[in-house]
Coordinates of C-alpha atoms in Angstrom, one line a residue:
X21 CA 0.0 0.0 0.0
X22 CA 1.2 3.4 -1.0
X23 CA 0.0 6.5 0.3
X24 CA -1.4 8.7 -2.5
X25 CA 0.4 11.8 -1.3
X26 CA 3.3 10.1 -3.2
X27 CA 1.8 9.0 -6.5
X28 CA 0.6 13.1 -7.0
X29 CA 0.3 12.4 -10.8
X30 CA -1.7 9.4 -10.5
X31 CA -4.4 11.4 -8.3
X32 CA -4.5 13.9 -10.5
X33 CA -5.0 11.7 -13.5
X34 CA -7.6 9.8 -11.4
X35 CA -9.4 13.1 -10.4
X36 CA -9.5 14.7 -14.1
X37 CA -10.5 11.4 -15.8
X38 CA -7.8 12.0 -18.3
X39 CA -4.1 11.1 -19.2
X40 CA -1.3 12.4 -18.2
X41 CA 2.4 12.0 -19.5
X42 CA 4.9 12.4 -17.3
X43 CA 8.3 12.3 -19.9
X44 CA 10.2 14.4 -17.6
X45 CA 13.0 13.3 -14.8
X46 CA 10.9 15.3 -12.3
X47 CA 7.5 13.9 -12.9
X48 CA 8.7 10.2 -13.4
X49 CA 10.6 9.9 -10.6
X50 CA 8.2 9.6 -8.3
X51 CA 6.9 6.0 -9.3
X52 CA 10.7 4.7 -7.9
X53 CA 8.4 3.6 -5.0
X54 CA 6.1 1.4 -7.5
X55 CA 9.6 0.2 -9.3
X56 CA 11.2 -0.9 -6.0
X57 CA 7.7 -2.2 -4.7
X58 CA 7.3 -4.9 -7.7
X59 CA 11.3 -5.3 -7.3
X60 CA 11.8 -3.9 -10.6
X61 CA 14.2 -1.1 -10.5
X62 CA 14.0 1.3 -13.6
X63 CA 13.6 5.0 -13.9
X64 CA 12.0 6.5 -17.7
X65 CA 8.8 8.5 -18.5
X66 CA 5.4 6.8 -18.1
X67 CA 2.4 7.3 -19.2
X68 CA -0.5 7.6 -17.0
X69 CA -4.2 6.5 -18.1
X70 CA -7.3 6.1 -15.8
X71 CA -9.5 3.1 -16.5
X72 CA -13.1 4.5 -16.8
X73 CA -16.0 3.6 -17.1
X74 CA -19.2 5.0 -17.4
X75 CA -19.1 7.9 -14.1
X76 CA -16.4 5.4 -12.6
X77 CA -12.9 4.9 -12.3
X78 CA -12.0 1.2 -12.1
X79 CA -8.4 1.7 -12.0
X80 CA -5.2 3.2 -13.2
X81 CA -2.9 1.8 -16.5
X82 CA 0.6 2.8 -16.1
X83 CA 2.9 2.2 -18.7
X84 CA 6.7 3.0 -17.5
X85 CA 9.4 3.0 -20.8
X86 CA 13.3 2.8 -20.2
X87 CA 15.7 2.0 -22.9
X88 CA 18.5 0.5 -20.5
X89 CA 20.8 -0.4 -24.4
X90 CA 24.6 0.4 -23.5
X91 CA 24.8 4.2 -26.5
X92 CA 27.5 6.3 -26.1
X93 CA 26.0 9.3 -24.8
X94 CA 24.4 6.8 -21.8
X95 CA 21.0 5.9 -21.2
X96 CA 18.2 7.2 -23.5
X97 CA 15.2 7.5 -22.6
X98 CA 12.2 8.0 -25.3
X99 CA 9.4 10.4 -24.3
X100 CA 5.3 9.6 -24.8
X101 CA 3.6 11.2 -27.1
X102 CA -0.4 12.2 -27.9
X103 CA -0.1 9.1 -30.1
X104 CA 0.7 6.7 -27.4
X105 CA -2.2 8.4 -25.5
X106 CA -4.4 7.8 -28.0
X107 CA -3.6 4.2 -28.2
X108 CA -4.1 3.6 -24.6
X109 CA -7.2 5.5 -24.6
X110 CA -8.5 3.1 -27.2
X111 CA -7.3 0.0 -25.4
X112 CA -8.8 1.5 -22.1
X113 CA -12.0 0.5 -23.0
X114 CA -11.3 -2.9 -23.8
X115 CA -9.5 -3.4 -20.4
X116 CA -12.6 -1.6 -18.7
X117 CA -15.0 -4.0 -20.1
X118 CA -12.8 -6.7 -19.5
X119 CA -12.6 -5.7 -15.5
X120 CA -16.2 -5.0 -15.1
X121 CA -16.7 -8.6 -17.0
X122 CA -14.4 -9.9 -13.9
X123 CA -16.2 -8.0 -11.3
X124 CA -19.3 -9.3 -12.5
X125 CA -18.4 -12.9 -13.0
X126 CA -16.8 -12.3 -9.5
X127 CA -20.2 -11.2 -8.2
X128 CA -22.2 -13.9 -10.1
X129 CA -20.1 -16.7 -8.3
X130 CA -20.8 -15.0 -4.9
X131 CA -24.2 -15.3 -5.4
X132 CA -24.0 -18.4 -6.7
X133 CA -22.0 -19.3 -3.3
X134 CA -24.9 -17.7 -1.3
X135 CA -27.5 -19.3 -3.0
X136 CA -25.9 -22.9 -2.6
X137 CA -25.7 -22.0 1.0
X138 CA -28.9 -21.1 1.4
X139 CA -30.1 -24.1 -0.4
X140 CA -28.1 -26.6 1.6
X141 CA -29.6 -24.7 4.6
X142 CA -33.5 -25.1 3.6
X143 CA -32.4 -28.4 2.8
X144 CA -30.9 -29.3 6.2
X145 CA -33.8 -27.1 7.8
X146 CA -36.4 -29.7 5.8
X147 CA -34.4 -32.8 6.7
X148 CA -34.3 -31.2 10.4
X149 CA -37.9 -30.3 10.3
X150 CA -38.9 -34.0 8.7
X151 CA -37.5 -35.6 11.5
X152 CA -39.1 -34.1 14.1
X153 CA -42.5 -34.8 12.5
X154 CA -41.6 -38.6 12.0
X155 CA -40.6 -38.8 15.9
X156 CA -44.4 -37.9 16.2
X157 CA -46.8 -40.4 17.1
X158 CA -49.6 -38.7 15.7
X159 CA -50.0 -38.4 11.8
X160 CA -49.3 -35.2 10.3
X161 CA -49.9 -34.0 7.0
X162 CA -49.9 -30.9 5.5
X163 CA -52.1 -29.6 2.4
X164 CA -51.9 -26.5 0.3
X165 CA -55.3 -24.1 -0.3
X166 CA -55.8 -26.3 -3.3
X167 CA -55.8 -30.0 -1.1
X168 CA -52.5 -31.2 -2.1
X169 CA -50.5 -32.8 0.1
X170 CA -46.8 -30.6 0.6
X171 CA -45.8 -32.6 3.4
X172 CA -46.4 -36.5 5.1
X173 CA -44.6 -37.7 8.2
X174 CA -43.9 -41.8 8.8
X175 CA -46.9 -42.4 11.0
X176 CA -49.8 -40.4 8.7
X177 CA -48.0 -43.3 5.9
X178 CA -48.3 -46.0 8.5
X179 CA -52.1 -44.6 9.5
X180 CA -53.5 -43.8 6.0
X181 CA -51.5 -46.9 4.6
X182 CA -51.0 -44.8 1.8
X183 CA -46.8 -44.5 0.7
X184 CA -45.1 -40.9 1.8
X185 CA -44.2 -40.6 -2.7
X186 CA -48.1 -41.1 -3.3
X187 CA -49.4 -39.0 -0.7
X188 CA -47.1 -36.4 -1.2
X189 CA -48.8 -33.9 -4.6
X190 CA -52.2 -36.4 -4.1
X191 CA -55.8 -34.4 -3.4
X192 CA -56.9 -36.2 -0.3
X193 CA -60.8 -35.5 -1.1
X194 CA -62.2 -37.9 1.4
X195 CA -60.4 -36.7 4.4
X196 CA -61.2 -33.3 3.2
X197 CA -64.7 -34.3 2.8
X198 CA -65.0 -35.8 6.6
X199 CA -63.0 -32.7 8.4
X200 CA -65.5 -30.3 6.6
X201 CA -68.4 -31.9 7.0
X202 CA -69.4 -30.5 9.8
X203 CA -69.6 -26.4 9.3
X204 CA -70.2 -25.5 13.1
X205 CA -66.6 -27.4 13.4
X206 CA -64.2 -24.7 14.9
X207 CA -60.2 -25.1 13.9
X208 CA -59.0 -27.5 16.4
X209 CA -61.7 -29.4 17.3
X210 CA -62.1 -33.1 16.4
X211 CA -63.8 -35.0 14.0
X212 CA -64.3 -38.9 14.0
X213 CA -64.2 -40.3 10.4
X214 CA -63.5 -44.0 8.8
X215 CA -60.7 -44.6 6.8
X216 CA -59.4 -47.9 4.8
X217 CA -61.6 -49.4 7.9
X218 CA -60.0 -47.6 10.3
X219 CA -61.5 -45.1 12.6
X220 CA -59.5 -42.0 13.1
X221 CA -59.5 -39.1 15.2
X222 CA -58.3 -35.8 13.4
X223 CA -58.1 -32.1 13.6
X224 CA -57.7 -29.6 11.4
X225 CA -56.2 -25.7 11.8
X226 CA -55.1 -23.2 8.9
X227 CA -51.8 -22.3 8.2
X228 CA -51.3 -18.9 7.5
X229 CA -48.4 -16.1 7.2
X230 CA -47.8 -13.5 9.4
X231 CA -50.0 -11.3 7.0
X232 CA -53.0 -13.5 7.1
X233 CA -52.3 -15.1 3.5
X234 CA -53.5 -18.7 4.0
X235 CA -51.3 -21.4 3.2
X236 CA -52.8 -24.0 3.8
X237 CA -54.3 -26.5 6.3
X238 CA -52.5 -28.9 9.0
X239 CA -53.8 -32.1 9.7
X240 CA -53.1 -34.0 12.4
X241 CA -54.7 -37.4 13.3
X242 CA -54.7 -40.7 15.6
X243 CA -55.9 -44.2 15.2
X244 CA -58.8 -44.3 17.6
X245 CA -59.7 -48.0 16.3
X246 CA -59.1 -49.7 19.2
X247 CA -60.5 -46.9 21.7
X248 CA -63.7 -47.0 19.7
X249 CA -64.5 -50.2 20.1
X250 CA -63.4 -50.3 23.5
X251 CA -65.8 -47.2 24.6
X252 CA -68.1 -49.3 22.6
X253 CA -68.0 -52.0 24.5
X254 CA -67.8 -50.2 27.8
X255 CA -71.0 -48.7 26.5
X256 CA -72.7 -51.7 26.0
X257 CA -71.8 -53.4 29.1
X258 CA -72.6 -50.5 30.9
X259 CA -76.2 -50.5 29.2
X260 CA -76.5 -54.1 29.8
X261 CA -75.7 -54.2 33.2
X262 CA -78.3 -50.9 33.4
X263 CA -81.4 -52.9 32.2
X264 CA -81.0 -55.8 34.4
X265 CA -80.8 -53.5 37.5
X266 CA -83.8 -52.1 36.2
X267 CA -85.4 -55.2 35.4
X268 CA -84.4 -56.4 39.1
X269 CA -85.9 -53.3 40.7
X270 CA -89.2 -53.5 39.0
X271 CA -89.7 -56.8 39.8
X272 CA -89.2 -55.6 43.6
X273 CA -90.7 -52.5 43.3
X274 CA -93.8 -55.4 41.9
X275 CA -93.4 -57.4 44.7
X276 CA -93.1 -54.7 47.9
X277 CA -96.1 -53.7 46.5
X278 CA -97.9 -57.2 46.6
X279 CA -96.7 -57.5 49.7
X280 CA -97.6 -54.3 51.0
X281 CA -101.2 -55.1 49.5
X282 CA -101.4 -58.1 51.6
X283 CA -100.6 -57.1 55.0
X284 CA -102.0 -53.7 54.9
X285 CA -104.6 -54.3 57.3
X286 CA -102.9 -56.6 59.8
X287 CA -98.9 -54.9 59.8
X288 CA -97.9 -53.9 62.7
X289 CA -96.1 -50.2 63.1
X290 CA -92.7 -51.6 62.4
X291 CA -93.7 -53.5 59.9
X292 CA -95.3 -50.7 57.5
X293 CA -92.3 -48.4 58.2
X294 CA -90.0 -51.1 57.2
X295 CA -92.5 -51.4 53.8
X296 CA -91.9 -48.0 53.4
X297 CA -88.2 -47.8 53.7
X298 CA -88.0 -50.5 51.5
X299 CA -89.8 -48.2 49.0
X300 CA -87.9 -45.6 49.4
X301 CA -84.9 -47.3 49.0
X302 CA -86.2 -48.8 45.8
X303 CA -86.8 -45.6 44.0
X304 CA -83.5 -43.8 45.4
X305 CA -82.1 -46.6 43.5
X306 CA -84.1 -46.0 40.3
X307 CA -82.8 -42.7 40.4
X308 CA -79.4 -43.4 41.1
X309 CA -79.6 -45.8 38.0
X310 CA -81.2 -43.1 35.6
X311 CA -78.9 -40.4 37.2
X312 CA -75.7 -43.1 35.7
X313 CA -76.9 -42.9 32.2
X314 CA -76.5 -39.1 32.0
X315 CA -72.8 -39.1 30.8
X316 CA -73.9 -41.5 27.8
X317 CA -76.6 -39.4 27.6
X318 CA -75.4 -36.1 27.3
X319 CA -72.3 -38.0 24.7
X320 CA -74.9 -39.4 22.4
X321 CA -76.9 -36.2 22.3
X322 CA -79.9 -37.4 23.8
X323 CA -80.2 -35.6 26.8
X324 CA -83.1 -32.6 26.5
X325 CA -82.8 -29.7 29.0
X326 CA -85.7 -27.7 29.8
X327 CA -84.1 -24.3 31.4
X328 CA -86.4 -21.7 33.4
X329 CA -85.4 -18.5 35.3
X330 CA -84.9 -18.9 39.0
X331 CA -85.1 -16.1 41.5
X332 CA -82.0 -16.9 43.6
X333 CA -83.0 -14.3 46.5
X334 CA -85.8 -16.0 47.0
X335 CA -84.7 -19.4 47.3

């Protein structure tokens, strides 16, 4: 690095935009520095021309010229001319072009670089982001706006017993079809559908950018196959085991009453009040029966509600 302070011609030449001969002892001296620099000592005019282009300077050509030939009057030394001026002039453009060519190569290969870079870091990123999904027991899909699948993980292939390369691009109308059957279904909440005989539980939420452009829709679903049948079962047990209770207290709900009937005019005290705790233990027990089929009840829909306005002062 050399100061410009030394090279006074050069900044001048760079500052007018023009060329500038320097032929004489005084002038060409000063580029010794450059000489001894590039370890090529040699002292002779040069000719200095600015490499422009456009409203910018790329650089400086600087042609140095010393005839070192043994004459008898010494060393000779032959001086630039407008000529030689005019001959780098012309050739400045070529060498212009041919730098701004380099710079711009240079810059299309940096952005080449980035852009491989960035690539191999979305592509990490996916690989990254595809593994987490497939640690995930649940299946996850996700579908563009216009129902194709962008992205499967293991266990929605293992669910849907569909391959990842066939779901991936395929329109999934009957899942679609289940998940949006329902209009009062709120994002999030969770529909029961069949599948390839399977029962599945699933949910469904938009995906959307920070603006509110919508992507697309998540997906995210269980095999509840096993559960179903199980609550099934539970349920019909449970409703089994509920009319044979009932069965049993009618039939001695039928025969307090007979009996009741019978010794109504010759029970003692005791006996009628054990009649009537008998009673009332019968229909506590018919209401704590019909009071256990409210869950399944209020599950299956079934369960009407009559409300009315009480005065909670007053009560």
């Amino acid at each position: 690095v050399i100061g410009s302070g030394e090279l006074s011609l050069i900044r001048h030449a760079i500052l007018r935009r023009r060329t500038v001969l320097a032929n004489e002892p005084g002038d060409f001296e000063q580029f010794e520095c450059l000489h001894e620099a590039f370890a090529r000592p040699q002292s002779g005019p040069a000719l200095i021309q600015p490499i422009n282009r456009q409203e910018r300077t790329l650089g400086v050509l600087l042609l140095g010229r010393g005839d070192l030939s043994p004459r008898e009057a010494g060393l000779s030394h032959r001086q630039f001319t407008d000529a030689d001026a005019q001959l780098c002039q012309g050739l400045m453009v070529h060498i212009a072009a041919a730098i701004e060519n380099a710079q711009l190569y240079q810059s299309i290969v940096e952005q080449s670089d980035q852009a491989t870079e960035l690539l191999r870091q979305r592509e990490s990123e996916t690989l990254r982001l595809q593994s987490v999904l497939d640690s995930i027991t649940d299946g996850v899909v996700l579908v563009t706006e216009t129902g194709n699948v962008a992205l499967a993980n293991a266990a929605a292939e293992r669910i849907l017993n569909v391959p990842r390369q066939h779901l991936l691009g395929r329109i999934i109308t009957p899942l679609y079809a289940e998940l949006l059957r329902d209009e009062e279904c709120q994002p999030g909440d969770e529909a029961l559908f069949e599948w390839d005989g399977k029962l599945l539980k699933s949910c469904l939420a938009p995906v959307r950018q920070p603006d509110g452009t919508l992507l697309g829709d998540v997906v995210v679903f269980r095999d509840a196959t096993t559960e179903e049948r199980a609550e099934q079962a539970k349920a019909d047990y449970d409703m089994a085991v509920s009319h044979e209770l009932q069965n049993l207290l009618d039939s001695v709900r039928a025969d307090t009453r007979l009996l009741a009937e019978s010794v109504a005019n010759g029970a003692t005290p005791l006996q009628q009040e054990l009649l009537d705790l008998v009673g009332a233990n019968i229909e506590q027990m018919t209401m704590l029966l019909n009071n256990s089929q409210m869950p399944s009840d209020l599950k299956d829909d079934e369960l009407q509600l009559q409300s009315e306005a009480v005065d909670i002062g007053g009560a």
